[in-house]
Coordinates of C-alpha atoms and ligand atoms in Angstrom, one line a residue:
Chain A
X1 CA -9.3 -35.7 -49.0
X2 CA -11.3 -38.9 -48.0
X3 CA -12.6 -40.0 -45.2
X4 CA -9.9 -42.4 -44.1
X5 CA -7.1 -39.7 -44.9
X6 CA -8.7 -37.0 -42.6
X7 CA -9.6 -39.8 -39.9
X8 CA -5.5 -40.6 -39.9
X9 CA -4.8 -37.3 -39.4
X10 CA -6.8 -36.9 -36.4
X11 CA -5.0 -39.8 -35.4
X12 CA -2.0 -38.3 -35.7
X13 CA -2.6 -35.2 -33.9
X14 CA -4.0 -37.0 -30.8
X15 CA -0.6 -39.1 -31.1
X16 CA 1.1 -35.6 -30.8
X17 CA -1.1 -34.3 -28.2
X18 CA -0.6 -37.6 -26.2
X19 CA 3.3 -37.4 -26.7
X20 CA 3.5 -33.6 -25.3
X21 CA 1.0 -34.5 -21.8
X22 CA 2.9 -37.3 -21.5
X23 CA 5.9 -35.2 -21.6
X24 CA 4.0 -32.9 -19.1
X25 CA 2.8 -34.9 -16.4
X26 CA 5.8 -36.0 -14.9
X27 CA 6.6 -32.3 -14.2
X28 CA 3.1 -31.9 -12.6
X29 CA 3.4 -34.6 -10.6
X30 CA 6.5 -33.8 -9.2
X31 CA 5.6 -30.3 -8.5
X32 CA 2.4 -31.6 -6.7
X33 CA 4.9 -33.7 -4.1
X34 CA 6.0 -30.4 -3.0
X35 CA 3.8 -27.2 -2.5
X36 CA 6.4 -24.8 -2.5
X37 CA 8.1 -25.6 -5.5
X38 CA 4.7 -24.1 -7.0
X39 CA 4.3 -21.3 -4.8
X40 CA 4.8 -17.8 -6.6
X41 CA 5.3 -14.9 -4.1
X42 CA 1.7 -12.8 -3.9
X43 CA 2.0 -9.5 -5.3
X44 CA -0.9 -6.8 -4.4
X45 CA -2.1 -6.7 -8.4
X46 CA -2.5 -10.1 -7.9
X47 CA -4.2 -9.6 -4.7
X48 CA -6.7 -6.9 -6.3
X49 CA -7.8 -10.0 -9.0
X50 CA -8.8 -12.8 -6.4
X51 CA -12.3 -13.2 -6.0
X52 CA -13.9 -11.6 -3.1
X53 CA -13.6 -14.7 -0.4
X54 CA -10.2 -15.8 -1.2
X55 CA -9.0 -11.7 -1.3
X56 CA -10.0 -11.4 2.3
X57 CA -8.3 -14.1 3.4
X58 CA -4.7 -13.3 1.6
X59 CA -5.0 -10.0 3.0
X60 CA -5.3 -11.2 6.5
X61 CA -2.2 -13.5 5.6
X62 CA -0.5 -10.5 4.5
X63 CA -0.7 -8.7 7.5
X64 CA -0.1 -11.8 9.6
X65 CA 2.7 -12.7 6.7
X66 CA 2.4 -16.7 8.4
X67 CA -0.1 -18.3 9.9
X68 CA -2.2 -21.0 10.5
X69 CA -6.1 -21.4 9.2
X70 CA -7.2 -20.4 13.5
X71 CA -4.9 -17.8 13.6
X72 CA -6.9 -16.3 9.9
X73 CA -10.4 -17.3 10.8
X74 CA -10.0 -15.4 14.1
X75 CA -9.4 -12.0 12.2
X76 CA -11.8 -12.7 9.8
X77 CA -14.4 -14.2 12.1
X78 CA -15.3 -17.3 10.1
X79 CA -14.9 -20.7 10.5
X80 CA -11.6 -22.4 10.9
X81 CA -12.8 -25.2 8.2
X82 CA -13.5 -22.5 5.6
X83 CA -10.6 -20.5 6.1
X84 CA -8.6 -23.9 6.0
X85 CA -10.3 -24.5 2.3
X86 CA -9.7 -21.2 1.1
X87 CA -6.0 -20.7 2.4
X88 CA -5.7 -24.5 0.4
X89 CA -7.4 -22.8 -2.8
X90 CA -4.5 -20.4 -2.6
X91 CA -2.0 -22.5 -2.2
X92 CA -3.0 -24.7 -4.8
X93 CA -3.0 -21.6 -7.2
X94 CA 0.5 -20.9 -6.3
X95 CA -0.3 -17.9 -4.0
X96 CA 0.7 -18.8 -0.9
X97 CA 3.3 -20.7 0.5
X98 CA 1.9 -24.0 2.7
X99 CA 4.4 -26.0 5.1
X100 CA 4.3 -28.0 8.4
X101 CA 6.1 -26.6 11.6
X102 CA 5.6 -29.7 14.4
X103 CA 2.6 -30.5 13.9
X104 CA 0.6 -27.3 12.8
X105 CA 0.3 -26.4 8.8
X106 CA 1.4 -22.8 8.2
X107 CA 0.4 -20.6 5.5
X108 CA 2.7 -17.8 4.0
X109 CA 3.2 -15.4 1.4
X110 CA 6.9 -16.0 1.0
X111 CA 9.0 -19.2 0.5
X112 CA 9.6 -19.7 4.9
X113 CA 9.3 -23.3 5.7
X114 CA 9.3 -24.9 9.0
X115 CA 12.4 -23.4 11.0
Chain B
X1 CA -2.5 1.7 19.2
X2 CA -0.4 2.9 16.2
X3 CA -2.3 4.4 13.1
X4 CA -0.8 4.0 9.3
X5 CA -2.2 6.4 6.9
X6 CA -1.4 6.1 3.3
X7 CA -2.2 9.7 1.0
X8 CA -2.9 8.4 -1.8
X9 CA -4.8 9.9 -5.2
X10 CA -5.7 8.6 -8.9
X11 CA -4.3 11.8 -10.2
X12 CA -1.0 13.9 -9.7
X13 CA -0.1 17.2 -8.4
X14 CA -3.4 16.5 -5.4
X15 CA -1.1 18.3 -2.7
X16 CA -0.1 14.4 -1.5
X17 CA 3.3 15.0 0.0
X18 CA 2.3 18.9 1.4
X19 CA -1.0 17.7 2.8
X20 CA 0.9 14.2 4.5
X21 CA 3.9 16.3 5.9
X22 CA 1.5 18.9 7.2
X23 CA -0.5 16.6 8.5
X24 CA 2.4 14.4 10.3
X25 CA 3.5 17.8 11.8
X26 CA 0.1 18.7 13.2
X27 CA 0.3 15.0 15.0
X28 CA 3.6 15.6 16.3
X29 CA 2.4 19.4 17.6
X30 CA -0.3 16.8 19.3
X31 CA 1.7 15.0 21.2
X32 CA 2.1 12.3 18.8
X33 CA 5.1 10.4 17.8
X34 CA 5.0 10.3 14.0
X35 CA 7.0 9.1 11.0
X36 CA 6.5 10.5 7.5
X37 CA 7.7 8.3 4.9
X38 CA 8.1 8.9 1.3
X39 CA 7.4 6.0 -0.7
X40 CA 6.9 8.1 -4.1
X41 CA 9.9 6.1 -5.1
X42 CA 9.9 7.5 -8.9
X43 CA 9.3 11.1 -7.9
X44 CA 10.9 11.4 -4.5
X45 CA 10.6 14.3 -2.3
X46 CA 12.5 17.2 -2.2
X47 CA 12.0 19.4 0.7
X48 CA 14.7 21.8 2.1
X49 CA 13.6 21.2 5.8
X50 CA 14.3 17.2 5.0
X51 CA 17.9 17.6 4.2
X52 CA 19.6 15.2 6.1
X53 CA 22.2 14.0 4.0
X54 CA 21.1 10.6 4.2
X55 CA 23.3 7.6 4.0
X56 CA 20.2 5.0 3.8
X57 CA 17.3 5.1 2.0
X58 CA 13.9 3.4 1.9
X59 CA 14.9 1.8 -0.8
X60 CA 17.2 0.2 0.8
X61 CA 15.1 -1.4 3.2
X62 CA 12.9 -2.6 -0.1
X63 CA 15.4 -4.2 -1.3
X64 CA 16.2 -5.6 2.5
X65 CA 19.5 -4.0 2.9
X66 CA 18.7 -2.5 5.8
X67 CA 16.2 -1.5 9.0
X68 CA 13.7 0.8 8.7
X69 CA 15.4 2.7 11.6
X70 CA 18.6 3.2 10.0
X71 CA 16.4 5.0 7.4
X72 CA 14.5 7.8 9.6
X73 CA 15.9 11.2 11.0
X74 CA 14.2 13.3 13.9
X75 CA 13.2 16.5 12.5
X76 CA 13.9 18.6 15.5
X77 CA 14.0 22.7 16.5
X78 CA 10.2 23.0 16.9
X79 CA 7.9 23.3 20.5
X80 CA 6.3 20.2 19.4
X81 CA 5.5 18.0 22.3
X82 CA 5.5 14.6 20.0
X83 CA 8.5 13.4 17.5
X84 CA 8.7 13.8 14.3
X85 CA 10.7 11.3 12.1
X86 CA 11.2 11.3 8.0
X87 CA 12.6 8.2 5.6
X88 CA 13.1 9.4 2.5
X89 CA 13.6 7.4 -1.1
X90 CA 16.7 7.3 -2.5
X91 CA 16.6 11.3 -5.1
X92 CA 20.0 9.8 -7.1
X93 CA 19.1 8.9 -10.8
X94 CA 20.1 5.3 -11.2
X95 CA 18.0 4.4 -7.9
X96 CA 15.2 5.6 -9.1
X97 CA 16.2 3.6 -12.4
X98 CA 16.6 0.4 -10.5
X99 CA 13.3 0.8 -8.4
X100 CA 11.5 1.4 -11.2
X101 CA 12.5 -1.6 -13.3
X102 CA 11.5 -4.2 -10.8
X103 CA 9.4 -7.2 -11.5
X104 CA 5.9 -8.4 -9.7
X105 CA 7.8 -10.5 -7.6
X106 CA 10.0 -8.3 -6.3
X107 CA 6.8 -5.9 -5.5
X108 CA 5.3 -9.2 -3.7
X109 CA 8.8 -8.7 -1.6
X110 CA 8.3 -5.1 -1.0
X111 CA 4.9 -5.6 0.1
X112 CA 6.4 -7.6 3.1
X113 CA 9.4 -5.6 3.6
X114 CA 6.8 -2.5 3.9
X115 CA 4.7 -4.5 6.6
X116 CA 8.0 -5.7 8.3
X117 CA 9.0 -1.9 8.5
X118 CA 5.5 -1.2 9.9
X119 CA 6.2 -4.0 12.4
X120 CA 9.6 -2.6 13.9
X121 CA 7.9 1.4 13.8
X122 CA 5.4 0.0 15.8
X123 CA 7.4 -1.6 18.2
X124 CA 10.2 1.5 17.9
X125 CA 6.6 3.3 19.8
X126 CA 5.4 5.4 16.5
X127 CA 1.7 6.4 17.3
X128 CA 1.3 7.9 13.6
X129 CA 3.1 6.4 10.2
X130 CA 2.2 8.2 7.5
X131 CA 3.2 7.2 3.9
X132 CA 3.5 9.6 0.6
X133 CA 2.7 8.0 -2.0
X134 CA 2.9 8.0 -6.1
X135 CA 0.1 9.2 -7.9
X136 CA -2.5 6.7 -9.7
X137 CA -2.2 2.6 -9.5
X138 CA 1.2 1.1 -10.1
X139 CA 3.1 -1.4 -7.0
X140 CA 5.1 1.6 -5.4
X141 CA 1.5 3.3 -4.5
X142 CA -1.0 0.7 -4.2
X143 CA 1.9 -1.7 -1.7
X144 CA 1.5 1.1 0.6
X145 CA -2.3 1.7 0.7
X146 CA -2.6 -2.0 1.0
X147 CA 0.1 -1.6 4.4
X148 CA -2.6 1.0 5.4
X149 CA -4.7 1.3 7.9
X150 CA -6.2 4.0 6.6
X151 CA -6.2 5.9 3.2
X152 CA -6.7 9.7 2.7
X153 CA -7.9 10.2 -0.7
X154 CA -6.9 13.6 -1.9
X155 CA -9.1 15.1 -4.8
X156 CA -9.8 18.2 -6.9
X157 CA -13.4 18.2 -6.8
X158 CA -13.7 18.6 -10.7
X159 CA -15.1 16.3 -13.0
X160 CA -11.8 14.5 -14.5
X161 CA -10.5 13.7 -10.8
X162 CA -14.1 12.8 -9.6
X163 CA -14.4 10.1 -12.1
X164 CA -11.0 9.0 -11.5
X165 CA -11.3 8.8 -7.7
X166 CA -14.4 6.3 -7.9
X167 CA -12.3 4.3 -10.0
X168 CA -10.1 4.2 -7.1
X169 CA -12.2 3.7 -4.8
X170 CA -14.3 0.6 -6.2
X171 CA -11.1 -0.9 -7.7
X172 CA -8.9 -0.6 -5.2
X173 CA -9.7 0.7 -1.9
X174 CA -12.9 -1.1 -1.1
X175 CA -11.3 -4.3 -2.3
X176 CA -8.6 -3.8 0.3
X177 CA -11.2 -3.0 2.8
X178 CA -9.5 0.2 3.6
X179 CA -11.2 3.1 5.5
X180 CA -11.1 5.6 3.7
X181 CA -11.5 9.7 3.9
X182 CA -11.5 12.2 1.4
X183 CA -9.8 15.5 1.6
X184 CA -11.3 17.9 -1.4
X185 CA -7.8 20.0 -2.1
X186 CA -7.2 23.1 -4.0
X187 CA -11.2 23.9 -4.0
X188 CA -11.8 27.4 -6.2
X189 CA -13.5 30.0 -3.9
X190 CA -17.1 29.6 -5.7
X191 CA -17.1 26.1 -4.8
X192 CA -18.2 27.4 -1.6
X193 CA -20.9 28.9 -2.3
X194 CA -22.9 26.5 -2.2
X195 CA -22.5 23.9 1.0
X196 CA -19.8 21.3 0.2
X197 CA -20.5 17.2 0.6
X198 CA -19.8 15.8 3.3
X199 CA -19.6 12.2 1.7
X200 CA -18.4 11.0 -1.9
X201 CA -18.8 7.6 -2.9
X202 CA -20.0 6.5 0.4
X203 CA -16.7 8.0 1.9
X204 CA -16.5 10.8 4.7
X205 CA -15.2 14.2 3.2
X206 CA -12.8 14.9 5.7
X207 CA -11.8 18.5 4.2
X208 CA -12.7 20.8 2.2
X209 CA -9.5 23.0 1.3
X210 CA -9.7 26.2 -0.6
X211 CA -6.6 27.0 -3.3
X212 CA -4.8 29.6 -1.4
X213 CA -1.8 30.9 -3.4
X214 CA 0.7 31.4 -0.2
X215 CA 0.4 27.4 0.4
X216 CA 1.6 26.5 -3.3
X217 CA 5.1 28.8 -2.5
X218 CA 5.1 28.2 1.5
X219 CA 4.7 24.5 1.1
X220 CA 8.0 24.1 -0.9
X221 CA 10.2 25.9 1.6
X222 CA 8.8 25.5 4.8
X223 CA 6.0 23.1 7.2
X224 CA 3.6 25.5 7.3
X225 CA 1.8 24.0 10.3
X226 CA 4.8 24.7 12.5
X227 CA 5.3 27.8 11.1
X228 CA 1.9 29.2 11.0
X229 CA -0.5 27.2 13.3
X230 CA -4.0 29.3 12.6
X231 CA -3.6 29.9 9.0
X232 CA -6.2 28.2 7.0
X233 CA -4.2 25.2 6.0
X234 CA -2.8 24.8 8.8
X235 CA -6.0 24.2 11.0
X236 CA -7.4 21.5 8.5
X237 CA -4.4 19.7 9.0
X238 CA -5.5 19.7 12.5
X239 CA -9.2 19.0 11.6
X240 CA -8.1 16.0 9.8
X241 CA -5.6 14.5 11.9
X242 CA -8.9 14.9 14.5
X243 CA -11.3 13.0 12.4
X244 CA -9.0 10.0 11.7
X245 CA -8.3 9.3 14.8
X246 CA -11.8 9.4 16.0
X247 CA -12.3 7.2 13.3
X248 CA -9.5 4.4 14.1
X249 CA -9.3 4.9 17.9
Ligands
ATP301 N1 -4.5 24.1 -1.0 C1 -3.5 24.4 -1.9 N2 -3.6 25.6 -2.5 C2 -2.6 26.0 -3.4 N3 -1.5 25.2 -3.7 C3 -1.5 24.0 -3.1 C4 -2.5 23.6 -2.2 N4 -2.1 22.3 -1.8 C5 -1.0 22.0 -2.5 N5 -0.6 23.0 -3.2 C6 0.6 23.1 -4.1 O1 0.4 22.2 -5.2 C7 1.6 21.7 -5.7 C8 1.5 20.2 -5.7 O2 1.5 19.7 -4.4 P1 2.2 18.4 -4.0 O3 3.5 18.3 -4.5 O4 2.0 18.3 -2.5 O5 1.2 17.3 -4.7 P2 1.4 15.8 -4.9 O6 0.1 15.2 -4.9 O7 2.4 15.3 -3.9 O8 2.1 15.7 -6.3 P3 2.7 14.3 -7.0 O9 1.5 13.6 -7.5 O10 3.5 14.9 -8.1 O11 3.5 13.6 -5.9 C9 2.7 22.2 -4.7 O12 3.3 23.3 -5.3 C10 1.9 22.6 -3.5 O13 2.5 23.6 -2.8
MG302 MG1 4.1 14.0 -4.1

C-alpha cells in the first residue's frame, strides 16, 4: 500500500467518525437542555463506587431523598458552595435528579420536579 | 429518638434472624416500641410465633403497593411493657421469583421506599426498627444497612468468616459511614479460654455468644427471650440491646 492509499484511508475513517459525532451531538445537546432527561435513579451499588466526597454527599441526599445544597452542607458540616459543586457533579453524571421549585434548586434521587 | 438497626453478615446461617427477633423482644421487655422487619426477601422467615396470615407483605410496599403499616402485626400475649410489631416478606414462590429478578433501578426505588417506610415507623412512634437481612452483598441486604442507623455484624469467629467480615466492613460499612458492632455468635467453649476481643477491625465486639445446642431447636419454635429471660442467650440479647443504645442515644 503507498503512502497516498493509506493517507485516503485515514481520510475516510475520520469522514466516518465525523458522520457518527455528528449523528451524536444533537442527542447530547438536547439531553443537556434538560437535567432530568439524563438523570438515572441512584442505586446503593452505585453509591458504594462514588468517590469518597461525592459518596457522602448522595448519602445525605438519600436520607433527606430532596434537598437543596444548605439543607446537605448542614448535615455534612461543609460549605454550602462545595456541597453545591458536588451535588452538580452528580447530577451531571446522571445520579441525581436537579430541578427548580420557586426559586430554590432542589436535588433528588428520583425523577420529582418542582410540584 | 428512633433507632434502626440492620443484622447483617458476609456469611449465612450467622444466627441473623434468631439474634434480631431476640433482640427486638428484649427491647420490647424494655419498654420499647419495636418493629422487626424481615427484609431477607429470597429466604424469608418462617417462624411459628409470626403466623399471622398476612394479607400484605413488605414486598408490597417495595414495590409501593402499599404502607408500611398495613404490613406489620402486634405480636401480643407477653408481660412486655413495650410493643412488639413484625412485617414479614412475602414466603409464596413466585414473589420471591419476582423480587429476585429486579433490576438496579428498581433497587434505587426500594432504597427510597425502605427510607419512606422508616419515615412513617418513625412518625407511627417506633423507638426500635430492626431489619433481618440476607446474607453477604446483593441490593435486598446492603438497601437496608444503607437505611441503618446502625449495623450489627454477626460473625463466627473462625478464619473463613473473619476474612469475610473485613471485607464487609472496609467495602461496605465504613463507606456508608455506618456504626457498627459486632456480635461473635455460635463461639465453641475453648474459645473462652483465653479472654475474647473486645474490638475487631476497629469495631466494638458487642457479644460474645457461646454455641449452646438448646438455642439452635428453641430458636425455631419459640422467642426465647420471652420465654426464658436469664438463660444465657437471653441476657446477651439484653446486653446488646444496652450497648447500642448507649452508643446512639
Ligand atoms: N448461639 C447459638 N448456638 C446454637 N445455635 C444457634 C445459635 N445462634 C443461632 N443458632 C441456630 O443457627 C441456625 C441459623 O440461625 P439463623 O437462621 O438465625 O441464621 P441466619 O443468619 O438468619 O441465617 P440466614 O443467613 O440463612 O438467614 C438456627 O437453627 C439457629 O437456631
Ligand atoms: Mg435469616
Amino acid at each position: 500500500m503507498s503512502g497516498s492509499d493509506k493517507f485516503e484511508q485515514i481520510i475516510a475513517i475520520l469522514q466516518e467518525i465525523n458522520g457518527k459525532l455528528d449523528r451524536l451531538l444533537p442527542q447530547e445537546r438536547s439531553n443537556n437542555g434538560n437535567d432530568s432527561s439524563l438523570f438515572e435513579s441512584l442505586d446503593v451499588m452505585t453509591l458504594l463506587s462514588l468517590p469518597d466526597h461525592l459518596r457522602t454527599t448522595a448519602t445525605t441526599l438519600v436520607e433527606l431523598q430532596s434537598a437543596t445544597a444548605n439543607d446537605v452542607a448542614k448535615m455534612t458540616h461543609k460549605e454550602r458552595a462545595v456541597e453545591s459543586n458536588y451535588l452538580n457533579q452528580l447530577s451531571r453524571m446522571g445520579h441525581v435528579n436537579k430541578y427548580r421549585k420557586g426559586r430554590k434548586v432542589y436535588f433528588s434521587i428520583s425523577e420529582e420536579s418542582g410540584n | 429518638m428512633c433507632m434502626t438497626i440492620a443484622i447483617h453478615s458476609c456469611k449465612g446461617g450467622t444466627g441473623k434472624t434468631s439474634i434480631g427477633i431476640n433482640l427486638a423482644a428484649a427491647y420490647s421487655l424494655l419498654g420499647k416500641n419495636v418493629c422487626f422487619l424481615d427484609f431477607d426477601s429470597k429466604a424469608t422467615c418462617f417462624f411459628s410465633p409470626f403466623d399471622f396470615k398476612s394479607k400484605k407483605w413488605i414486598n408490597d410496599v417495595l414495590f409501593d403497593k402499599c404502607s408500611i403499616m398495613d404490613v406489620i402485626n402486634e405480636v401480643d400475649e407477653h408481660d412486655k411493657t413495650g410493643k412488639l410489631h413484625v412485617g414479614l416478606s412475602n414466603p409464596d414462590i413466585s414473589a420471591i421469583r419476582e423480587i429476585s429478578s429486579q433490576d438496579r433501578k428498581w433497587q434505587a426505588h426500594a432504597l427510597k421506599m425502605i427510607m419512606n417506610a422508616k419515615r412513617e415507623l418513625v412518625s407511627a412512634g417506633m423507638d426500635v426498627i430492626i431489619l433481618d437481612t440476607s446474607p453477604g452483598v446483593d441490593f435486598a441486604s446492603i438497601n437496608a444497612v444503607a437505611a441503618s442507623d446502625f449495623v450489627v455484624v454477626l460473625l463466627k469467629p473462625v478464619y473463613s468468616s473473619l476474612r469475610c467480615t473485613e471485607n464487609l466492613v472496609n467495602g461496605v460499612y465504613k463507606l456508608l459511614d455506618k456504626p457498627c458492632g459486632i456480635v461473635e455468635n455460635m463461639c465453641h467453649e475453648s474459645y473462652f479460654l483465653e479472654p475474647v476481643p473486645n474490638e475487631r477491625f476497629g469495631i466494638p465486639v458487642l457479644a460474645t455468644i457461646p454455641c449452646l445446642c438448646d438455642v439452635a431447636i428453641k430458636t425455631d419454635t419459640q422467642i426465647m427471650t420471652f420465654e426464658e429471660r436469664e438463660h444465657p442467650f437471653s441476657e446477651s440479647m439484653f446486653n446488646i440491646a444496652g450497648k447500642i443504645m448507649d452508643r446512639l442515644e
